[in-house]
Short mmCIF file of C-alpha atoms and ligand atoms in Angstrom, two decimals:
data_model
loop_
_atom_site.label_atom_id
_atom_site.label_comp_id
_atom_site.label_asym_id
_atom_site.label_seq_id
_atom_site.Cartn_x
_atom_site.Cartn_y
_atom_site.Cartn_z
CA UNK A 25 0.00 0.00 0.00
CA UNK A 26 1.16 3.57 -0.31
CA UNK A 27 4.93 4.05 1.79
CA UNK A 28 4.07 7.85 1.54
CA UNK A 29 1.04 8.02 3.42
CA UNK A 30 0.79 8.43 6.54
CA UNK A 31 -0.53 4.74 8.32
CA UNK A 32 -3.73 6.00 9.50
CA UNK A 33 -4.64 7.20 6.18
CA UNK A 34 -3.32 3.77 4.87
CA UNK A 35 -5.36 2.01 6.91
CA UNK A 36 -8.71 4.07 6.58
CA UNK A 37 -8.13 3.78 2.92
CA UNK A 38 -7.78 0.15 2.87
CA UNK A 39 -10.90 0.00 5.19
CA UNK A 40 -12.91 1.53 2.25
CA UNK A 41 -11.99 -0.67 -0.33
CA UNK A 42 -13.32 -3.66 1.89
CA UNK A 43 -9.68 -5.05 2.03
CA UNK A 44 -9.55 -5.12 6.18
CA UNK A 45 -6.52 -4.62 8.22
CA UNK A 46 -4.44 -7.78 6.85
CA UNK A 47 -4.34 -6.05 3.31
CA UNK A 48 -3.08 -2.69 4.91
CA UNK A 49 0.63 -3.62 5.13
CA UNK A 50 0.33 -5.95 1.66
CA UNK A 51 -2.36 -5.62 -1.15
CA UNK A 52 -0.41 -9.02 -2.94
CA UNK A 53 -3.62 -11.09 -2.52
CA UNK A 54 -4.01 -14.91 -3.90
CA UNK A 55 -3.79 -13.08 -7.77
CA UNK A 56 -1.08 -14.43 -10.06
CA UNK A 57 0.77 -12.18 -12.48
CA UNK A 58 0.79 -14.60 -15.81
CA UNK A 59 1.87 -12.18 -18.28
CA UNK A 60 3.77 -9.01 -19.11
CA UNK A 61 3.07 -8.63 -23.04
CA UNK A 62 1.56 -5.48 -24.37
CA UNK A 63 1.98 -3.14 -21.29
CA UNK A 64 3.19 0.23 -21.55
CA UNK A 65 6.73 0.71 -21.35
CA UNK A 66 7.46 4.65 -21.49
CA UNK A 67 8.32 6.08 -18.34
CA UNK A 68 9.33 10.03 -18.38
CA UNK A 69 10.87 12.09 -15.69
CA UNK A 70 7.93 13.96 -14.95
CA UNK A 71 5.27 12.49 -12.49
CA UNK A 72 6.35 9.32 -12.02
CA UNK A 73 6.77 8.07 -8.51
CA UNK A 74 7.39 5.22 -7.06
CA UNK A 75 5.22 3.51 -4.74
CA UNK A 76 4.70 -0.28 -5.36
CA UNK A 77 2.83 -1.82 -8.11
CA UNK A 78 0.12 -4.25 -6.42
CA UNK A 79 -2.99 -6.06 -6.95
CA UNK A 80 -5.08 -8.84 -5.13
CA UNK A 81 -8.11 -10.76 -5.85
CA UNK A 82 -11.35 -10.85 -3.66
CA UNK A 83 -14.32 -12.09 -3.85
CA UNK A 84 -17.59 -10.04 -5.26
CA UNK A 85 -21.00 -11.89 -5.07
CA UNK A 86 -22.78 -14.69 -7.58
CA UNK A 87 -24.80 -13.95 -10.20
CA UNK A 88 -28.30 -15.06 -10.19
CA UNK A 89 -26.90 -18.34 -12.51
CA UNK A 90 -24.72 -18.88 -9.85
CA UNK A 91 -21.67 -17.60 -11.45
CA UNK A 92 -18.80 -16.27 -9.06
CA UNK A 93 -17.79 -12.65 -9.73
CA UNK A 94 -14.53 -11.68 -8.27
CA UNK A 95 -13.11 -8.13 -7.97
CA UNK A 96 -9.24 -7.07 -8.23
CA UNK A 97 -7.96 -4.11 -6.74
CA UNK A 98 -4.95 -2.58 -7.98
CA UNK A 99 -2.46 0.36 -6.66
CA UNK A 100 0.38 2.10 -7.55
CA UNK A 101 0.38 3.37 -4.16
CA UNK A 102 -0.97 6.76 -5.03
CA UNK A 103 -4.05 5.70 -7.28
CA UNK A 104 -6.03 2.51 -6.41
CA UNK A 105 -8.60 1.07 -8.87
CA UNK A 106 -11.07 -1.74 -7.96
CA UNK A 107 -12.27 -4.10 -10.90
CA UNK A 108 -15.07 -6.70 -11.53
CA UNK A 109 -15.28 -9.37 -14.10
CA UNK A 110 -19.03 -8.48 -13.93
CA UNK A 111 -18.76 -6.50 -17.34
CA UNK A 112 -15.07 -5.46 -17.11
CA UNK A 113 -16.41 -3.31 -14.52
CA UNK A 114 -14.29 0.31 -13.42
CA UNK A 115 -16.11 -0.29 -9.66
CA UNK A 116 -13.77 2.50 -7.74
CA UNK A 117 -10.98 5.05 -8.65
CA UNK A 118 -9.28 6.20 -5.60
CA UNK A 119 -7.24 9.07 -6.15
CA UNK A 120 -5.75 11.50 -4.06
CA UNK A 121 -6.83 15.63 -4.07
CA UNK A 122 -3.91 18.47 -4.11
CA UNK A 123 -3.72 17.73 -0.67
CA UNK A 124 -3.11 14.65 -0.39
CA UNK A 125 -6.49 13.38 0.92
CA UNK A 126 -7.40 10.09 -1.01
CA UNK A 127 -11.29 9.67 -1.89
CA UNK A 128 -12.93 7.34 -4.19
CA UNK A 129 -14.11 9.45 -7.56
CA UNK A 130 -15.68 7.10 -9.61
CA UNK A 131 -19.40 6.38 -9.10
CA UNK A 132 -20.30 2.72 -8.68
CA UNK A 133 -22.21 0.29 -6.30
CA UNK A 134 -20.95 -2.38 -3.20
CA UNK A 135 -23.09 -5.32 -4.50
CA UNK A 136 -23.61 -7.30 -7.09
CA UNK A 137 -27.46 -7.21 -7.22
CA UNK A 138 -27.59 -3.28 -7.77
CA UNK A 139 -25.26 -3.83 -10.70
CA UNK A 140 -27.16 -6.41 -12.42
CA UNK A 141 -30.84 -4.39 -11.86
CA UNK A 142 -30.28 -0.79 -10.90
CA UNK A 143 -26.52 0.40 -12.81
CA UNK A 144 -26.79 2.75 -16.03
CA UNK A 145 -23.41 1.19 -16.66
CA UNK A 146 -21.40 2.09 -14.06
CA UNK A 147 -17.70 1.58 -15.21
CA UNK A 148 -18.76 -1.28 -17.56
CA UNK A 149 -16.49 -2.38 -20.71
CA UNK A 150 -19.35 -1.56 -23.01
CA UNK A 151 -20.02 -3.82 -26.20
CA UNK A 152 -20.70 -4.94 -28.83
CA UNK A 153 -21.82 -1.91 -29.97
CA UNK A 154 -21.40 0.86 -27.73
CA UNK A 155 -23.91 3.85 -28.19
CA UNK A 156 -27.00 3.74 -30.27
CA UNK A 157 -28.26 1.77 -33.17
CA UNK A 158 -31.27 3.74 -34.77
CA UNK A 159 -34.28 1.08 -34.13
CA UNK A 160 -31.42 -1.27 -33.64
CA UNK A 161 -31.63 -2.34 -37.22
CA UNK A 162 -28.36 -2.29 -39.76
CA UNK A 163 -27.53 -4.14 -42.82
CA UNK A 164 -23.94 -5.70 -43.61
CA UNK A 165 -22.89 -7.27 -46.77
CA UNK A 166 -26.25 -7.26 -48.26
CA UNK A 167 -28.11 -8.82 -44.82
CA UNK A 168 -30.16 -6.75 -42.35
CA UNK A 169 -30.02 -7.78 -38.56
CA UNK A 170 -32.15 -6.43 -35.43
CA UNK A 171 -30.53 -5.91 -32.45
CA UNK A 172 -33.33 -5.62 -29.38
CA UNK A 173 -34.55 -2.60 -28.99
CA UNK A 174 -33.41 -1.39 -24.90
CA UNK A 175 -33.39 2.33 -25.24
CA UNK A 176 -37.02 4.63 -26.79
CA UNK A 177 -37.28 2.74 -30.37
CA UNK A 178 -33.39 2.39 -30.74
CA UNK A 179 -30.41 0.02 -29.13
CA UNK A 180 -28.29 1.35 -26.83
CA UNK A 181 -24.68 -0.49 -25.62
CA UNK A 182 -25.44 -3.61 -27.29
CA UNK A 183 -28.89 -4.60 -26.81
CA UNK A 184 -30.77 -5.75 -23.56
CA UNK A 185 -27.80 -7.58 -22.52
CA UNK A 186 -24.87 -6.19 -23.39
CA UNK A 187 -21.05 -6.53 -22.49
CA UNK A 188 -21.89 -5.37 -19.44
CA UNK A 189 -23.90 -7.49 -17.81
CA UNK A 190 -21.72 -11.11 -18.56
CA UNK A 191 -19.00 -12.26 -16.56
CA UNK A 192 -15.63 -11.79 -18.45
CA UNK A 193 -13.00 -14.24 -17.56
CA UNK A 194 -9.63 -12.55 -15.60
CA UNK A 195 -5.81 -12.81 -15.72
CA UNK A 196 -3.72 -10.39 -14.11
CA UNK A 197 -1.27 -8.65 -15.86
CA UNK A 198 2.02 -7.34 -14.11
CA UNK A 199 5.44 -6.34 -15.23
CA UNK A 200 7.92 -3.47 -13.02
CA UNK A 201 6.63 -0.44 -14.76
CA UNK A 202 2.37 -1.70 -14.71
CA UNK A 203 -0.33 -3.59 -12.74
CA UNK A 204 -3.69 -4.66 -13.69
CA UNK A 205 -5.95 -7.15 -15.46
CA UNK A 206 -6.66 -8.61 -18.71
CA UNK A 207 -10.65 -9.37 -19.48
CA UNK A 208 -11.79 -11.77 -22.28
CA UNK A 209 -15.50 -12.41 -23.42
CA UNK A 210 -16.60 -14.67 -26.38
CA UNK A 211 -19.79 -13.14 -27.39
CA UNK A 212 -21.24 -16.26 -29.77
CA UNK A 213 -22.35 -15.93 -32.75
CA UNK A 214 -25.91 -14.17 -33.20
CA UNK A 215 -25.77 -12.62 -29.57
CA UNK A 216 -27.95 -9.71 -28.98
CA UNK A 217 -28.61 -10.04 -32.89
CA UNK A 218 -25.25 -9.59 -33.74
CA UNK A 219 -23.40 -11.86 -36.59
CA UNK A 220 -19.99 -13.63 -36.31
CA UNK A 221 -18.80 -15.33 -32.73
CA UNK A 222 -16.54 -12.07 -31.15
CA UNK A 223 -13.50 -12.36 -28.78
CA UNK A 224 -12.49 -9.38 -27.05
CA UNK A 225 -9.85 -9.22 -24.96
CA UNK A 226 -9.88 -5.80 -22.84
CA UNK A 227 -6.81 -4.77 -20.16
CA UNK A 228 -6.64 -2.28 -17.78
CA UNK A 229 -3.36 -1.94 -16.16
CA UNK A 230 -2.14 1.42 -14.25
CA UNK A 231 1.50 2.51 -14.40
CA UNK A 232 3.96 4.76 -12.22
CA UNK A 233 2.77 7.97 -13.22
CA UNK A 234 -1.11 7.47 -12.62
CA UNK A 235 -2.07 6.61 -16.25
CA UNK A 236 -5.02 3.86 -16.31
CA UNK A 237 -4.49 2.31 -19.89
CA UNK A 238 -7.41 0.62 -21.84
CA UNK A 239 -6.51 -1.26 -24.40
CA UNK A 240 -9.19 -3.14 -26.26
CA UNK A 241 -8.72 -6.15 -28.87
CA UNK A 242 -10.96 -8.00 -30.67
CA UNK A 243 -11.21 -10.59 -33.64
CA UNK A 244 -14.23 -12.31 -35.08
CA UNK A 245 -15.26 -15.99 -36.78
CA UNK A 246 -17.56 -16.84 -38.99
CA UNK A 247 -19.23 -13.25 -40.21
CA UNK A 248 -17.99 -9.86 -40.21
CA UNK A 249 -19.44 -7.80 -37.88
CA UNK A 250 -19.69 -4.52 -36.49
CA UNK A 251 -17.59 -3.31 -33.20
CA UNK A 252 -17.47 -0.30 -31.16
CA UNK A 253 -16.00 -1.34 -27.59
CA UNK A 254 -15.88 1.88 -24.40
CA UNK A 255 -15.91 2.08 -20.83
CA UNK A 256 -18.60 4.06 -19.28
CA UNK A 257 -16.87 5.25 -16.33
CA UNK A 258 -18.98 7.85 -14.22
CA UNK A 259 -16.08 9.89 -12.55
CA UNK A 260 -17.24 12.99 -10.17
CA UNK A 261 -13.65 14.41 -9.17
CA UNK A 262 -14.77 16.04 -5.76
CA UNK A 263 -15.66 12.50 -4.80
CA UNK A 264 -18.43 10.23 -5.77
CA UNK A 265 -21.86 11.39 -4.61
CA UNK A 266 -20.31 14.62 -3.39
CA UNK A 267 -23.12 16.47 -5.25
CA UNK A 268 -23.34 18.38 -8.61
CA UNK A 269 -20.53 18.30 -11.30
CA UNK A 270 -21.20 21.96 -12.81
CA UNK A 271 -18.18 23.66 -11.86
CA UNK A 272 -15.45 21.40 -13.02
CA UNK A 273 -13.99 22.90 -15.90
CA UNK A 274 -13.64 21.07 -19.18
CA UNK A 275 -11.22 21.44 -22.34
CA UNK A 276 -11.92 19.31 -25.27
CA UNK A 277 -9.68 18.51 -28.17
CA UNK A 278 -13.30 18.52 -30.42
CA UNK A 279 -13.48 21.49 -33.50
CA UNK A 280 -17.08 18.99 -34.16
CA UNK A 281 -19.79 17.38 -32.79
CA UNK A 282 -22.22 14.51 -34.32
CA UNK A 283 -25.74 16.70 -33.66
CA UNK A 284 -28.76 14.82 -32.50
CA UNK A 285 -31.88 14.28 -33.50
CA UNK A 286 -34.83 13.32 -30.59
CA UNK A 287 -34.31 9.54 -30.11
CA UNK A 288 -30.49 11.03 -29.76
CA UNK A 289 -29.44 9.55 -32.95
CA UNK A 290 -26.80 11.25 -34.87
CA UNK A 291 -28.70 13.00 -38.32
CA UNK A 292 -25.50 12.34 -39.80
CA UNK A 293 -24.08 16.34 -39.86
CA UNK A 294 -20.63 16.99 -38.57
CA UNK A 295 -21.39 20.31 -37.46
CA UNK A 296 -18.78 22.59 -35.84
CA UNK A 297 -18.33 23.31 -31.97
CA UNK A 298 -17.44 26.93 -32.23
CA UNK A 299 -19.25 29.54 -31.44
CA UNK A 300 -21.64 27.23 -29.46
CA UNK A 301 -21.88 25.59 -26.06
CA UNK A 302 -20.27 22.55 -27.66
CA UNK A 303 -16.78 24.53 -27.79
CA UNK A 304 -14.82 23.47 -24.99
CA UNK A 305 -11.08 24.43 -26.99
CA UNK A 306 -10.97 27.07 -24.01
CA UNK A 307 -11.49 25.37 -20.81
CA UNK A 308 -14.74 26.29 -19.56
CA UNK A 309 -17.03 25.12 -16.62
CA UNK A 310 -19.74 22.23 -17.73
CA UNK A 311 -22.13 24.36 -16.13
CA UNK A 312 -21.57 27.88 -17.93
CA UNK A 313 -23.72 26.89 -20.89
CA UNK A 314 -25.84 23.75 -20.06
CA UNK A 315 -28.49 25.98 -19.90
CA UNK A 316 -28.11 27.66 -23.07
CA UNK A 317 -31.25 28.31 -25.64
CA UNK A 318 -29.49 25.73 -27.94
CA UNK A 319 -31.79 22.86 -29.62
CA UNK A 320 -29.30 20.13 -28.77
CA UNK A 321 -28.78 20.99 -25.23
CA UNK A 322 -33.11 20.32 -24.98
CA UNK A 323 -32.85 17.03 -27.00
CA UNK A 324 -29.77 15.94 -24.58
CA UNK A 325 -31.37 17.48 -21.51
CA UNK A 326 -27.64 18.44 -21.40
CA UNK A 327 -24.58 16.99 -22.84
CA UNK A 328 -25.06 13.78 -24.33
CA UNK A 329 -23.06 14.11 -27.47
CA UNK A 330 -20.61 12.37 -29.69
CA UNK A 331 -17.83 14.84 -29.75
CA UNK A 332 -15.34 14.50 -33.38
CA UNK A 333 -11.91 14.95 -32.19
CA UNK A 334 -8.83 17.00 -33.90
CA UNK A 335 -5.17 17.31 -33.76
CA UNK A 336 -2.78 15.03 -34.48
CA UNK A 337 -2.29 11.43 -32.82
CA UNK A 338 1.59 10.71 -31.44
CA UNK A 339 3.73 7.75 -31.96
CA UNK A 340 1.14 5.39 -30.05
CA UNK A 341 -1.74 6.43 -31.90
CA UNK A 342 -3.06 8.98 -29.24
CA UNK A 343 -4.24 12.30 -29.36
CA UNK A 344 -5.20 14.11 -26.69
CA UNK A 345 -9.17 14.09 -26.28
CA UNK A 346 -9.97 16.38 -22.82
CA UNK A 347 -8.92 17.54 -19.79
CA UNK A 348 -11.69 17.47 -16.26
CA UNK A 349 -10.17 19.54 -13.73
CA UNK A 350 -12.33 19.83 -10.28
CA UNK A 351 -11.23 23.40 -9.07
CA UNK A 352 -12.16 22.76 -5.27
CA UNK A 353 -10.12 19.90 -4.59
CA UNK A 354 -7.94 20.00 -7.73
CA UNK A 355 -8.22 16.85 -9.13
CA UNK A 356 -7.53 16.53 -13.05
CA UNK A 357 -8.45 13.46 -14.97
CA UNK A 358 -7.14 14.06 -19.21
CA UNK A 359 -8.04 11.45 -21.58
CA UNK A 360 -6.21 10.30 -24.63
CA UNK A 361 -7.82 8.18 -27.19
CA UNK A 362 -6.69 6.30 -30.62
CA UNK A 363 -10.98 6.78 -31.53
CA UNK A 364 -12.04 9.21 -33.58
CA UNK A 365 -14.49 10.22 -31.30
CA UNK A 366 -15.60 10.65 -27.41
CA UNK A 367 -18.96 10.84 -26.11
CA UNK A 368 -19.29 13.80 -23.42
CA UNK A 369 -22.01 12.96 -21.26
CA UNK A 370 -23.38 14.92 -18.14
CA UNK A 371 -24.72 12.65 -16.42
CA UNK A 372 -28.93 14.16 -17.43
CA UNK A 373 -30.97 10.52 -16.56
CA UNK A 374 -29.30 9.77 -13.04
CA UNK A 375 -32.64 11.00 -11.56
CA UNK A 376 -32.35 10.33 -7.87
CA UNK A 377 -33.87 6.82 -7.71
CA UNK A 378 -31.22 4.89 -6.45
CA UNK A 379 -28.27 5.75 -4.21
CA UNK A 380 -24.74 4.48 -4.93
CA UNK A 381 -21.18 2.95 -3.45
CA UNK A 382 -21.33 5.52 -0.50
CA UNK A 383 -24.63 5.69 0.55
CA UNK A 384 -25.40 9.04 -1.29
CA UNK A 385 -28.65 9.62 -3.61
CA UNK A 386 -27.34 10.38 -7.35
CA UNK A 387 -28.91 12.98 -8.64
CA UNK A 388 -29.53 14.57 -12.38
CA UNK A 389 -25.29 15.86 -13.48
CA UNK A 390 -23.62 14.21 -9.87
CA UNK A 391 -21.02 12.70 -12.50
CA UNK A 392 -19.91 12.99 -15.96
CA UNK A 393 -18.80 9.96 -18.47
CA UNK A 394 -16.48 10.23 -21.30
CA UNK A 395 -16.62 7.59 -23.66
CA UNK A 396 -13.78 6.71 -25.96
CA UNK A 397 -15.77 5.77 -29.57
CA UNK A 398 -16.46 5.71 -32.91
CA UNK A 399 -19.36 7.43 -33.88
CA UNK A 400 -23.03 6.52 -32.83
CA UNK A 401 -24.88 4.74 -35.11
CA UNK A 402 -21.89 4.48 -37.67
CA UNK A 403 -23.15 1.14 -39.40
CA UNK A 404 -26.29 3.73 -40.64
CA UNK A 405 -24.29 6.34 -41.65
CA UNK A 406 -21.70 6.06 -44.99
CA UNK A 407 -20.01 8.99 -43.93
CA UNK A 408 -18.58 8.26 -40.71
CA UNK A 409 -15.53 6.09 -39.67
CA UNK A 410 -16.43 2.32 -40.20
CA UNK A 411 -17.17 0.33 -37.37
CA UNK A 412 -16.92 -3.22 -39.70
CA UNK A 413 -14.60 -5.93 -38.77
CA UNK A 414 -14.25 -8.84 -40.74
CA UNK A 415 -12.61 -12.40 -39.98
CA UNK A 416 -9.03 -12.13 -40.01
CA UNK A 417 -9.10 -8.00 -39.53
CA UNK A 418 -7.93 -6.74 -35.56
CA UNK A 419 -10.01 -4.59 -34.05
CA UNK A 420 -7.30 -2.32 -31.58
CA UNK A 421 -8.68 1.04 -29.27
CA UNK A 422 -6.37 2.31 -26.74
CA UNK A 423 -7.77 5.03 -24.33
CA UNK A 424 -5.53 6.27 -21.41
CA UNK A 425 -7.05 8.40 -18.66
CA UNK A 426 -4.55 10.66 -16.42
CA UNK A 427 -5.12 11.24 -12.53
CA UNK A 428 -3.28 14.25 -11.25
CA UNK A 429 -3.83 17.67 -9.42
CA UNK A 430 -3.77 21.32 -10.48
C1 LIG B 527 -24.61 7.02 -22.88
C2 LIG B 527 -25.76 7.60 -23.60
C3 LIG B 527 -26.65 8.31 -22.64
C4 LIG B 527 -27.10 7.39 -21.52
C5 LIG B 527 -25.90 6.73 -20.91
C6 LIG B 527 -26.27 5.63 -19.96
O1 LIG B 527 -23.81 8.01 -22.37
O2 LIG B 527 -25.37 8.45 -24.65
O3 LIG B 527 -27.78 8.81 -23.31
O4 LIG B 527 -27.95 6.42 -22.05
O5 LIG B 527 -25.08 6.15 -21.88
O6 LIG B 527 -27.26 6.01 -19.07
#
């Protein structure tokens, strides 16, 4: 656990994650490290730290088939993430503010029941088709599938079951530079609609310098089919259910935006951000505008839009996609993304029904998700990115989200 906190903060924050006093001195639980491939190897000068890489295994409930669902908490000693193989599921982000005081900022649930009923995807790996499908209907090579409807007259991530909501199979991935864990699911052939038998292979690890990496994978048999894989990590960066998430101030790397039309399908216009609410290329509060007299902040009773990023990727891929910064407490979460696109939600349909991981109600914009993508409803539009893959094609996404202080 973290050598730079103080023990009493140590202790209290290994109390929170459930982990009890044994696992304050050592988080090395029963989990094995079985591979090192793919993990990211650049460490620079700036931010890193070094507090020890560790993870352990626990377990997390049974599904109502009687499946066991385990979760795996892993720590670089300054940021400590909590994972479930229920849906590849982001369950808590523990980071510390520009004091030093540690609090968990991702929203989420302590059971396995509220999950499976209650969770508008809390931290799930989202597939196979994240975002909407207009009346979940698209045609590929000639045939037309249905995916079921879940969401007005459309599909939303994937159908009535999606990703989210199976158990993905676990190995832990370790080397000296990142910890975390490696999810597969083999999503047969004709699931949720869907042609061609899909394996994806999803792994989170964190490294030295407080960089969560996603990197997604994914081949299909039989068909080609259509992918679009996220996570839909709620993150409120003055601490989960600490209340509204107006004043943290956003930049986006987005010069577009996919408008909407009132089922919140894209009508296929790339329109520009500037000069409207959508332009975030100054950072500005999420609040400022949310109430603006602009059509597509009514149809997304906020933000709820697939934003087109710009600039240039780097060596990896990445480009940067948007900065959170929480000016109370100073947290900063920035995003990088090898998609061409990120949905910026607010957080408009948590509506108070339901209260979460800390015993606080969640409430209309209490969080904010970001979600890595290609384009909503790509397979009915021509001209946006393709979301086909084909047997013997990769699919590859790589998202990286930051934790630091300002
Ligand atoms: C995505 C959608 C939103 C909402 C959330 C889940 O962000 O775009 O409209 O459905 O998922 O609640």
């Amino acid at each position: 656990m973290p050598e730079h906190l103080p023990r009493r903060q140590v202790l209290r924050t290994a109390g929170a994650l459930g982990l009890g006093a044994a696992a304050a001195g050592a988080l090395s639980g029963p989990a094995q490290a079985t591979s090192t491939a793919g993990l990211p190897d650049k460490l620079t000068a700036m931010g890193v730290h070094h507090g020890k890489l560790e993870i352990r295994k626990d377990p997390f409930g049974t599904t109502s088939d009687g499946k066991q669902v385990d979760v795996y908490t892993f720590t670089n000693g300054q940021v400590t993430i909590s994972m479930l193989t229920w849906g590849a599921t982001i369950q808590r982000v523990e980071t510390p503010d520009r004091r030093g005081r540690t609090t968990n900022i991702s929203l989420g649930f302590d059971n396995l029941p509220d999950y499976a009923t209650l969770s508008p995807y809390f931290g799930s790996t989202i597939g196979r088709y994240g975002n909407r499908i207009a009346k979940g209907r698209f045609t590929l090579d000639g045939t037309t599938y249905q995916i079921p409807i879940n969401n007005g007259e459309n599909a939303l991530h994937g159908g009535t079951i999606g990703f989210d909501k199976k158990v993905w199979t676990a190995k832990v991935v370790q080397n000296d530079k990142a910890v975390g864990v490696a999810f597969t699911y083999v999503s047969p052939d004709g699931e949720m609609g869907f042609p061609g038998e899909l394996t994806s292979t999803v792994t989170y690890t964190l490294d030295r310098r407080d960089t969560l990496r996603i990197d997604y994978y994914a081949t299909v048999a039989g068909k080609p089919t259509i992918v679009n894989l996220t996570n839909h990590v709620y993150f409120n960066l003055a601490g989960e259910g600490s209340g509204s998430i107006e004043g943290h101030v956003l930049e986006l790397n987005a010069p577009s935006y996919t408008p909407v039309d009132a089922g919140l399908i894209p009508t296929g216009e790339i329109a520009p951000t500037a000069g409207t609410p959508f332009d975030f290329s100054q950072p500005t509060a999420i609040g400022a505008r949310i109430r603006d007299d602009h059509p597509q902040l009514v149809v997304g009773r906020g933000y709820d839009h697939n934003f087109v990023l710009g600039g240039e990727a780097d060596d990896d891929g990445l480009r940067f996609a948007g900065r959170f910064w929480e000016p109370e407490d100073g947290r900063t979460v920035t995003v990088h993304t090898t998609e061409p696109g990120a949905q910026f939600y607010s957080g408009n349909f948590l509506d108070g029904t339901f209260q979460g991981i800390g015993n606080k109600t969640y409430r209309q914009g209490d969080a904010f998700a970001f979600e890595t993508q290609h384009f909503p409803d790509s397979p009915n539009h021509p001209n946006f990115p393709s979301t086909v893959l084909r047997p013997g094609q990769t699919y590859t996404s790589t998202t990286t989200y930051t934790f630091g202080t300002k």
